[in-house]
Amino acid sequence: MQTRVSGRELLRDVVVMEGIVKVYPGGTVALRGVDFSLRYGEIHCLLGENGAGKTTLMKILAGSLRPDLGRVVVKGEEVRFRSPADAAKLGIGMVHQHFSLIPSFTVAENIVLGYPEEGVRQKLKLDIEVLAEEIRRFSEDVGLPVNPNALTRELPAGMKQRVEILRLLYRRADVLILDEPTSILTPLEVGELFKALRKLKAQGKTIVLVTHKPREALAIADRITVLRRGRVAARIEDPGEIDESGLAELIVGERVATSVSKVGNLARGVRRPALTVKDLYVLDDRGVEAVKGLDLELYEGEILGVAGVVGNGQRELVEAILGLRRPVKGRITLLGVEVTGKPVGEVISLGLAYIPEERLLRGVSTELSVAENLVVKQYGKEPFCRRYLINVKLIKEFARGAVREYNIVAPDINSPVKFLSGGNIQRLIIARELSLNPRVVIAEQPTAGLDVKATNFVHEKLIELRNRGVAVLLISADLDEILKLSDRIAVISGGRIVKVYDCVEAIDLRELSEYMLGIRR
Amino acid sequence: MGSGEEGAVERAIVRRYRILYMSYPVIAVALSIAILALVMYLIGVDPIKGLRTLFYSSFGNAYYVTETLVRATPILMVSLGLMFAFSAGVWNIGAEGQLYIGGVAAAVTAISLGWLPPPIPLIVAWVAGGVAGALWAFPPAALKAKYGINEVFTTLMLNYVAIYFVSYLLHGPLMNPTTLFPETVTLPESSWLPRVVPGYRLHAGTIALFAVFVPLTYLVIKRTPVGFNLRLVGSNPELARSCGINIGRQVMLTLMLSGFFAGLSGANEVTGVVLKMRPDISPGYGYMGIAVALLGRLNPVGIALASIFMAGVVNGSYTISMMLKIPIGIAQFTQGLLIVIITLGELLIRRLTEARKAPVELKPGGGG
């Protein structure tokens, strides 16, 4: 491939990334050919929804992921990082979303930890006091003062973040990547962080701020790159020219509502509720309320699209419905039966099917065979099991039928699922879930990472279900998908349904994206 | 998206994977024999002669073969139990301790019930051995199921507690009052496992194990929902959970079941071979069982074959150390090395076959 970087760009740009493609094992395409550049001494915002590919792109720049295609030029030289240490040598450092500090160490210890060269670390013995003094001076010099002797676990989040930044600066990083740094900060701390970033910029550092909030980008960025589903949606050279809702639209994308092959809206006639969620509160893994007072009603024979930026309580909502996560408060009623806090098996047997977001984690067992994966939800029941014994022949027969009917491309039904592509794994999951004859289906990001053919297949199946009177809860970050399939749309933001559109045709997309991004409530 | 061309690459990959998967136990066995030869060479024994002697003294004549089967029995019993745990991804390293507890429980039961008519003391002693082994596995099982505490540490550490506890019993309350050896009195004859052939130590336990336990466990692990549950939990607990399987219950079940088998293994040694409980009842059957379960691919038939191989090496290395005047430590060293090679090799090959990336269908840079 011939270089596309001109001489002028070489002088201006500290980092140039070209045609970056990244495919995760399992077939999810995170980046589909992204060009990205950073100028010396700028604050650059990388903006996009969760799942747009921001973190992946930055992890490639920081050396913790390797791209499948594309090239990275740093300071005029093409590079192939094999580890974050390689990137650090060229002055690139990243502060990840989750802190990588050792809680029981002091600030100074955390900052010098693992730094092999120069200064106090040259001596075999570590002189803590000299070290602390050096860190104190250093932190004041760069304008981010810290108490070097403070115990890290006792620091507030904003301070911990500062320690992370200092750690990079101490290693002479001049390109700092901050991944969603504001997500764990209070508004006050955000202000502090931005002040610090401006100071660093004045010292000539280049800073990438990864965020999904347009407001923050506008507040601090010199330039903005918007990513959408693995592609660059926009490059904004002058943030003064655009406003918050303009950015929101770029993040979410301009969409045309089209509906395909749906027979009239069954739900509007009878409206028998299939799933009712009332005033639901659910905690996430960290014990923080992720769902806060959510109300939702899903009717038979409709597809209810739940639109929202990933991480607004969708996962916790689904897990609570399935019985995988105990709600703190609220009621869930499935097909007239209260299922709040009931075990998963009971909920499934009422007729609930689940197409999970993380296929490899929750959808299939990669070590088990295609045939075994097709029956994981019913091998213990008639007709597959009689008098405590499993009928292997019948399972194989069933599997052959499913493979044919759903066009699952697999070496054979006995081969482990790890040899299937992402699209075929999704076909397998759908085949399995639909074979249960469900009355309610929860589909979570059902087409994420799939190619066009597989995506269409999934869409057809969901519409087919709806036409048969099944209630479908479609949770997707892909607004195109939501608009294409849904009879009604509920917008989830901050753990609540903030808006329900009963008529998809008349939706104002700008308004919808503002609800999604929490600008409008 | 039919089959035909599109599946061809995948089919080739799967074929290669299967060949690798099948051939590994063979490689592991060959490798361990090579290591045996190397050890012999290093201590100044002609490897060819050494290996020939080793093979002869484990499979050379009818007597040696039966001795090997007798040796294979406790290993196989432990290993069949571990198969259930390992299938569910529960790493019970505590079979050795569970075996000791099972052995002492069986001995005490047999001795105190000796006055009853023949099959009763034997049967009750076996049940007691199994139950005691299962109970010894209970604390790690409960800790794992309830608090997620790593069972590797708890089961392993309880081995020492068990072995020293048994040692205390044998030096104290259970000591043979006439000989003053640290062992129980000889078990009453009513609790002995019947010998099969006069003049040989081959006993009914061995026959029962190979003829009944192996097919039975095969049926359970491959053909019942119970076995399928375990394999599902072991291969993807998160999926198992969303299929409605209670993970904690599976952990309890498998850990205690493997403890039960290890306890039976102790009862088998006590009632079939040694006929009393002694502090050296097991030369590490609990650990050999781990390697054998992995070498046998968590399949009862494979495990049966692997246990015979392991028993042959154990018996053979004892014999050659006597015949060729090699210190007994070398025999034990070799056995230990074998366990490590087999276990590591098995885990390694799993990693190697997992590391493959899934195929993708993508044209880069296309579209807007």
mmCIF file with all atom_site columns, C-alpha atoms in Angstrom, chain A residues 21 23 25-27 29 32 68-69 231 324 344-345 348 360-365 367-368 372-373 376-377 379-380 385 388-390 392 407 409 411-412 414-416 418-421 424 427 451, chain B residues 1-3 6-7 10-11 13-14 17-18 219 222-226 228-232 235-236 238-239 241-245 350 353-354 356-368:
data_model
loop_
_atom_site.group_PDB
_atom_site.id
_atom_site.type_symbol
_atom_site.label_atom_id
_atom_site.label_alt_id
_atom_site.label_comp_id
_atom_site.label_asym_id
_atom_site.label_entity_id
_atom_site.label_seq_id
_atom_site.pdbx_PDB_ins_code
_atom_site.Cartn_x
_atom_site.Cartn_y
_atom_site.Cartn_z
_atom_site.occupancy
_atom_site.B_iso_or_equiv
_atom_site.pdbx_formal_charge
_atom_site.auth_seq_id
_atom_site.auth_comp_id
_atom_site.auth_asym_id
_atom_site.auth_atom_id
_atom_site.pdbx_PDB_model_num
ATOM 1  C CA . VAL A 1 21  ? -9.988  -2.530  10.771 1.00 0.00 ? 21  VAL A CA 1
ATOM 2  C CA . VAL A 1 23  ? -12.465 -7.790  14.131 1.00 0.00 ? 23  VAL A CA 1
ATOM 3  C CA . PRO A 1 25  ? -12.731 -13.235 17.807 1.00 0.00 ? 25  PRO A CA 1
ATOM 4  C CA . GLY A 1 26  ? -16.318 -14.309 17.437 1.00 0.00 ? 26  GLY A CA 1
ATOM 5  C CA . GLY A 1 27  ? -16.707 -12.119 14.399 1.00 0.00 ? 27  GLY A CA 1
ATOM 6  C CA . VAL A 1 29  ? -16.482 -6.047  13.634 1.00 0.00 ? 29  VAL A CA 1
ATOM 7  C CA . ARG A 1 32  ? -14.516 -0.934  9.590  1.00 0.00 ? 32  ARG A CA 1
ATOM 8  C CA . ASP A 1 68  ? -6.274  -6.554  11.597 1.00 0.00 ? 68  ASP A CA 1
ATOM 9  C CA . LEU A 1 69  ? -5.731  -4.051  8.801  1.00 0.00 ? 69  LEU A CA 1
ATOM 10 C CA . ARG A 1 231 ? -16.822 4.138   10.891 1.00 0.00 ? 231 ARG A CA 1
ATOM 11 C CA . LEU A 1 324 ? -30.589 -13.686 36.500 1.00 0.00 ? 324 LEU A CA 1
ATOM 12 C CA . VAL A 1 344 ? -34.516 -18.605 35.631 1.00 0.00 ? 344 VAL A CA 1
ATOM 13 C CA . GLY A 1 345 ? -35.854 -22.065 34.849 1.00 0.00 ? 345 GLY A CA 1
ATOM 14 C CA . ILE A 1 348 ? -38.116 -19.767 30.754 1.00 0.00 ? 348 ILE A CA 1
ATOM 15 C CA . LEU A 1 360 ? -20.033 -16.314 23.166 1.00 0.00 ? 360 LEU A CA 1
ATOM 16 C CA . LEU A 1 361 ? -20.583 -15.549 26.815 1.00 0.00 ? 361 LEU A CA 1
ATOM 17 C CA . ARG A 1 362 ? -24.241 -16.314 27.230 1.00 0.00 ? 362 ARG A CA 1
ATOM 18 C CA . GLY A 1 363 ? -25.483 -17.605 23.910 1.00 0.00 ? 363 GLY A CA 1
ATOM 19 C CA . VAL A 1 364 ? -23.479 -20.732 23.301 1.00 0.00 ? 364 VAL A CA 1
ATOM 20 C CA . SER A 1 365 ? -20.907 -22.959 24.846 1.00 0.00 ? 365 SER A CA 1
ATOM 21 C CA . GLU A 1 367 ? -16.656 -26.255 23.594 1.00 0.00 ? 367 GLU A CA 1
ATOM 22 C CA . LEU A 1 368 ? -19.908 -28.168 23.177 1.00 0.00 ? 368 LEU A CA 1
ATOM 23 C CA . GLU A 1 372 ? -25.602 -30.060 22.036 1.00 0.00 ? 372 GLU A CA 1
ATOM 24 C CA . ASN A 1 373 ? -25.855 -26.284 21.860 1.00 0.00 ? 373 ASN A CA 1
ATOM 25 C CA . VAL A 1 376 ? -29.165 -26.809 25.969 1.00 0.00 ? 376 VAL A CA 1
ATOM 26 C CA . LYS A 1 377 ? -32.550 -25.547 27.089 1.00 0.00 ? 377 LYS A CA 1
ATOM 27 C CA . TYR A 1 379 ? -32.285 -31.821 26.797 1.00 0.00 ? 379 TYR A CA 1
ATOM 28 C CA . GLY A 1 380 ? -33.730 -32.649 30.201 1.00 0.00 ? 380 GLY A CA 1
ATOM 29 C CA . CYS A 1 385 ? -35.060 -37.273 27.668 1.00 0.00 ? 385 CYS A CA 1
ATOM 30 C CA . TYR A 1 388 ? -33.533 -40.310 32.923 1.00 0.00 ? 388 TYR A CA 1
ATOM 31 C CA . LEU A 1 389 ? -31.788 -41.129 29.646 1.00 0.00 ? 389 LEU A CA 1
ATOM 32 C CA . ILE A 1 390 ? -31.069 -38.713 26.846 1.00 0.00 ? 390 ILE A CA 1
ATOM 33 C CA . VAL A 1 392 ? -28.875 -38.891 21.461 1.00 0.00 ? 392 VAL A CA 1
ATOM 34 C CA . ASN A 1 407 ? -29.021 -22.457 7.078  1.00 0.00 ? 407 ASN A CA 1
ATOM 35 C CA . VAL A 1 409 ? -23.041 -23.307 8.106  1.00 0.00 ? 409 VAL A CA 1
ATOM 36 C CA . PRO A 1 411 ? -18.555 -28.448 9.459  1.00 0.00 ? 411 PRO A CA 1
ATOM 37 C CA . ASP A 1 412 ? -20.974 -30.961 10.970 1.00 0.00 ? 412 ASP A CA 1
ATOM 38 C CA . ASN A 1 414 ? -20.772 -32.792 16.146 1.00 0.00 ? 414 ASN A CA 1
ATOM 39 C CA . SER A 1 415 ? -18.102 -30.122 15.786 1.00 0.00 ? 415 SER A CA 1
ATOM 40 C CA . PRO A 1 416 ? -17.567 -27.635 18.606 1.00 0.00 ? 416 PRO A CA 1
ATOM 41 C CA . LYS A 1 418 ? -15.996 -22.473 18.355 1.00 0.00 ? 418 LYS A CA 1
ATOM 42 C CA . PHE A 1 419 ? -15.512 -23.265 14.690 1.00 0.00 ? 419 PHE A CA 1
ATOM 43 C CA . LEU A 1 420 ? -18.597 -21.336 13.615 1.00 0.00 ? 420 LEU A CA 1
ATOM 44 C CA . SER A 1 421 ? -18.628 -17.717 12.464 1.00 0.00 ? 421 SER A CA 1
ATOM 45 C CA . ASN A 1 424 ? -23.815 -18.786 12.147 1.00 0.00 ? 424 ASN A CA 1
ATOM 46 C CA . ARG A 1 427 ? -28.473 -18.496 13.557 1.00 0.00 ? 427 ARG A CA 1
ATOM 47 C CA . ASP A 1 451 ? -22.900 -8.993  8.119  1.00 0.00 ? 451 ASP A CA 1
ATOM 48 C CA . MET B 2 1   ? -25.598 -19.541 2.524  1.00 0.00 ? 1   MET B CA 1
ATOM 49 C CA . GLY B 2 2   ? -25.646 -23.235 1.763  1.00 0.00 ? 2   GLY B CA 1
ATOM 50 C CA . SER B 2 3   ? -23.023 -25.732 2.759  1.00 0.00 ? 3   SER B CA 1
ATOM 51 C CA . GLU B 2 6   ? -18.346 -22.166 2.332  1.00 0.00 ? 6   GLU B CA 1
ATOM 52 C CA . GLY B 2 7   ? -18.008 -24.861 4.955  1.00 0.00 ? 7   GLY B CA 1
ATOM 53 C CA . GLU B 2 10  ? -14.145 -24.968 8.581  1.00 0.00 ? 10  GLU B CA 1
ATOM 54 C CA . ARG B 2 11  ? -14.354 -28.668 7.913  1.00 0.00 ? 11  ARG B CA 1
ATOM 55 C CA . ILE B 2 13  ? -9.936  -26.930 10.530 1.00 0.00 ? 13  ILE B CA 1
ATOM 56 C CA . VAL B 2 14  ? -12.202 -29.210 12.514 1.00 0.00 ? 14  VAL B CA 1
ATOM 57 C CA . TYR B 2 17  ? -8.426  -30.139 15.521 1.00 0.00 ? 17  TYR B CA 1
ATOM 58 C CA . ARG B 2 18  ? -9.908  -33.601 15.968 1.00 0.00 ? 18  ARG B CA 1
ATOM 59 C CA . LEU B 2 219 ? -24.020 -43.651 31.010 1.00 0.00 ? 219 LEU B CA 1
ATOM 60 C CA . LYS B 2 222 ? -22.805 -38.978 28.444 1.00 0.00 ? 222 LYS B CA 1
ATOM 61 C CA . ARG B 2 223 ? -26.428 -39.990 28.429 1.00 0.00 ? 223 ARG B CA 1
ATOM 62 C CA . THR B 2 224 ? -28.266 -38.328 31.284 1.00 0.00 ? 224 THR B CA 1
ATOM 63 C CA . PRO B 2 225 ? -29.335 -34.749 31.948 1.00 0.00 ? 225 PRO B CA 1
ATOM 64 C CA . VAL B 2 226 ? -27.227 -34.898 35.125 1.00 0.00 ? 226 VAL B CA 1
ATOM 65 C CA . PHE B 2 228 ? -25.094 -32.909 30.483 1.00 0.00 ? 228 PHE B CA 1
ATOM 66 C CA . ASN B 2 229 ? -25.750 -30.312 33.194 1.00 0.00 ? 229 ASN B CA 1
ATOM 67 C CA . LEU B 2 230 ? -22.239 -30.818 34.506 1.00 0.00 ? 230 LEU B CA 1
ATOM 68 C CA . ARG B 2 231 ? -20.653 -30.471 31.097 1.00 0.00 ? 231 ARG B CA 1
ATOM 69 C CA . LEU B 2 232 ? -22.699 -27.373 30.365 1.00 0.00 ? 232 LEU B CA 1
ATOM 70 C CA . SER B 2 235 ? -17.930 -25.369 29.511 1.00 0.00 ? 235 SER B CA 1
ATOM 71 C CA . ASN B 2 236 ? -19.915 -22.157 30.049 1.00 0.00 ? 236 ASN B CA 1
ATOM 72 C CA . GLU B 2 238 ? -22.871 -18.142 32.295 1.00 0.00 ? 238 GLU B CA 1
ATOM 73 C CA . LEU B 2 239 ? -24.904 -19.965 29.638 1.00 0.00 ? 239 LEU B CA 1
ATOM 74 C CA . ARG B 2 241 ? -27.167 -20.009 34.459 1.00 0.00 ? 241 ARG B CA 1
ATOM 75 C CA . SER B 2 242 ? -29.331 -18.487 31.770 1.00 0.00 ? 242 SER B CA 1
ATOM 76 C CA . CYS B 2 243 ? -30.643 -21.963 30.945 1.00 0.00 ? 243 CYS B CA 1
ATOM 77 C CA . GLY B 2 244 ? -31.924 -22.166 34.501 1.00 0.00 ? 244 GLY B CA 1
ATOM 78 C CA . ILE B 2 245 ? -29.237 -24.350 36.041 1.00 0.00 ? 245 ILE B CA 1
ATOM 79 C CA . ARG B 2 350 ? -6.622  -27.119 25.459 1.00 0.00 ? 350 ARG B CA 1
ATOM 80 C CA . THR B 2 353 ? -6.838  -25.350 20.404 1.00 0.00 ? 353 THR B CA 1
ATOM 81 C CA . GLU B 2 354 ? -8.772  -22.481 21.964 1.00 0.00 ? 354 GLU B CA 1
ATOM 82 C CA . ARG B 2 356 ? -7.782  -19.941 17.229 1.00 0.00 ? 356 ARG B CA 1
ATOM 83 C CA . LYS B 2 357 ? -9.683  -16.968 15.948 1.00 0.00 ? 357 LYS B CA 1
ATOM 84 C CA . ALA B 2 358 ? -13.173 -17.413 14.613 1.00 0.00 ? 358 ALA B CA 1
ATOM 85 C CA . PRO B 2 359 ? -13.496 -17.000 10.849 1.00 0.00 ? 359 PRO B CA 1
ATOM 86 C CA . VAL B 2 360 ? -14.872 -13.687 9.687  1.00 0.00 ? 360 VAL B CA 1
ATOM 87 C CA . GLU B 2 361 ? -16.631 -12.477 6.623  1.00 0.00 ? 361 GLU B CA 1
ATOM 88 C CA . LEU B 2 362 ? -15.570 -8.902  5.971  1.00 0.00 ? 362 LEU B CA 1
ATOM 89 C CA . LYS B 2 363 ? -14.332 -6.691  3.219  1.00 0.00 ? 363 LYS B CA 1
ATOM 90 C CA . PRO B 2 364 ? -12.448 -3.809  4.782  1.00 0.00 ? 364 PRO B CA 1
ATOM 91 C CA . GLY B 2 365 ? -12.969 -0.208  3.876  1.00 0.00 ? 365 GLY B CA 1
ATOM 92 C CA . GLY B 2 366 ? -16.092 -0.858  1.806  1.00 0.00 ? 366 GLY B CA 1
ATOM 93 C CA . GLY B 2 367 ? -19.153 1.353   1.978  1.00 0.00 ? 367 GLY B CA 1
ATOM 94 C CA . GLY B 2 368 ? -19.616 4.705   3.690  1.00 0.00 ? 368 GLY B CA 1
#
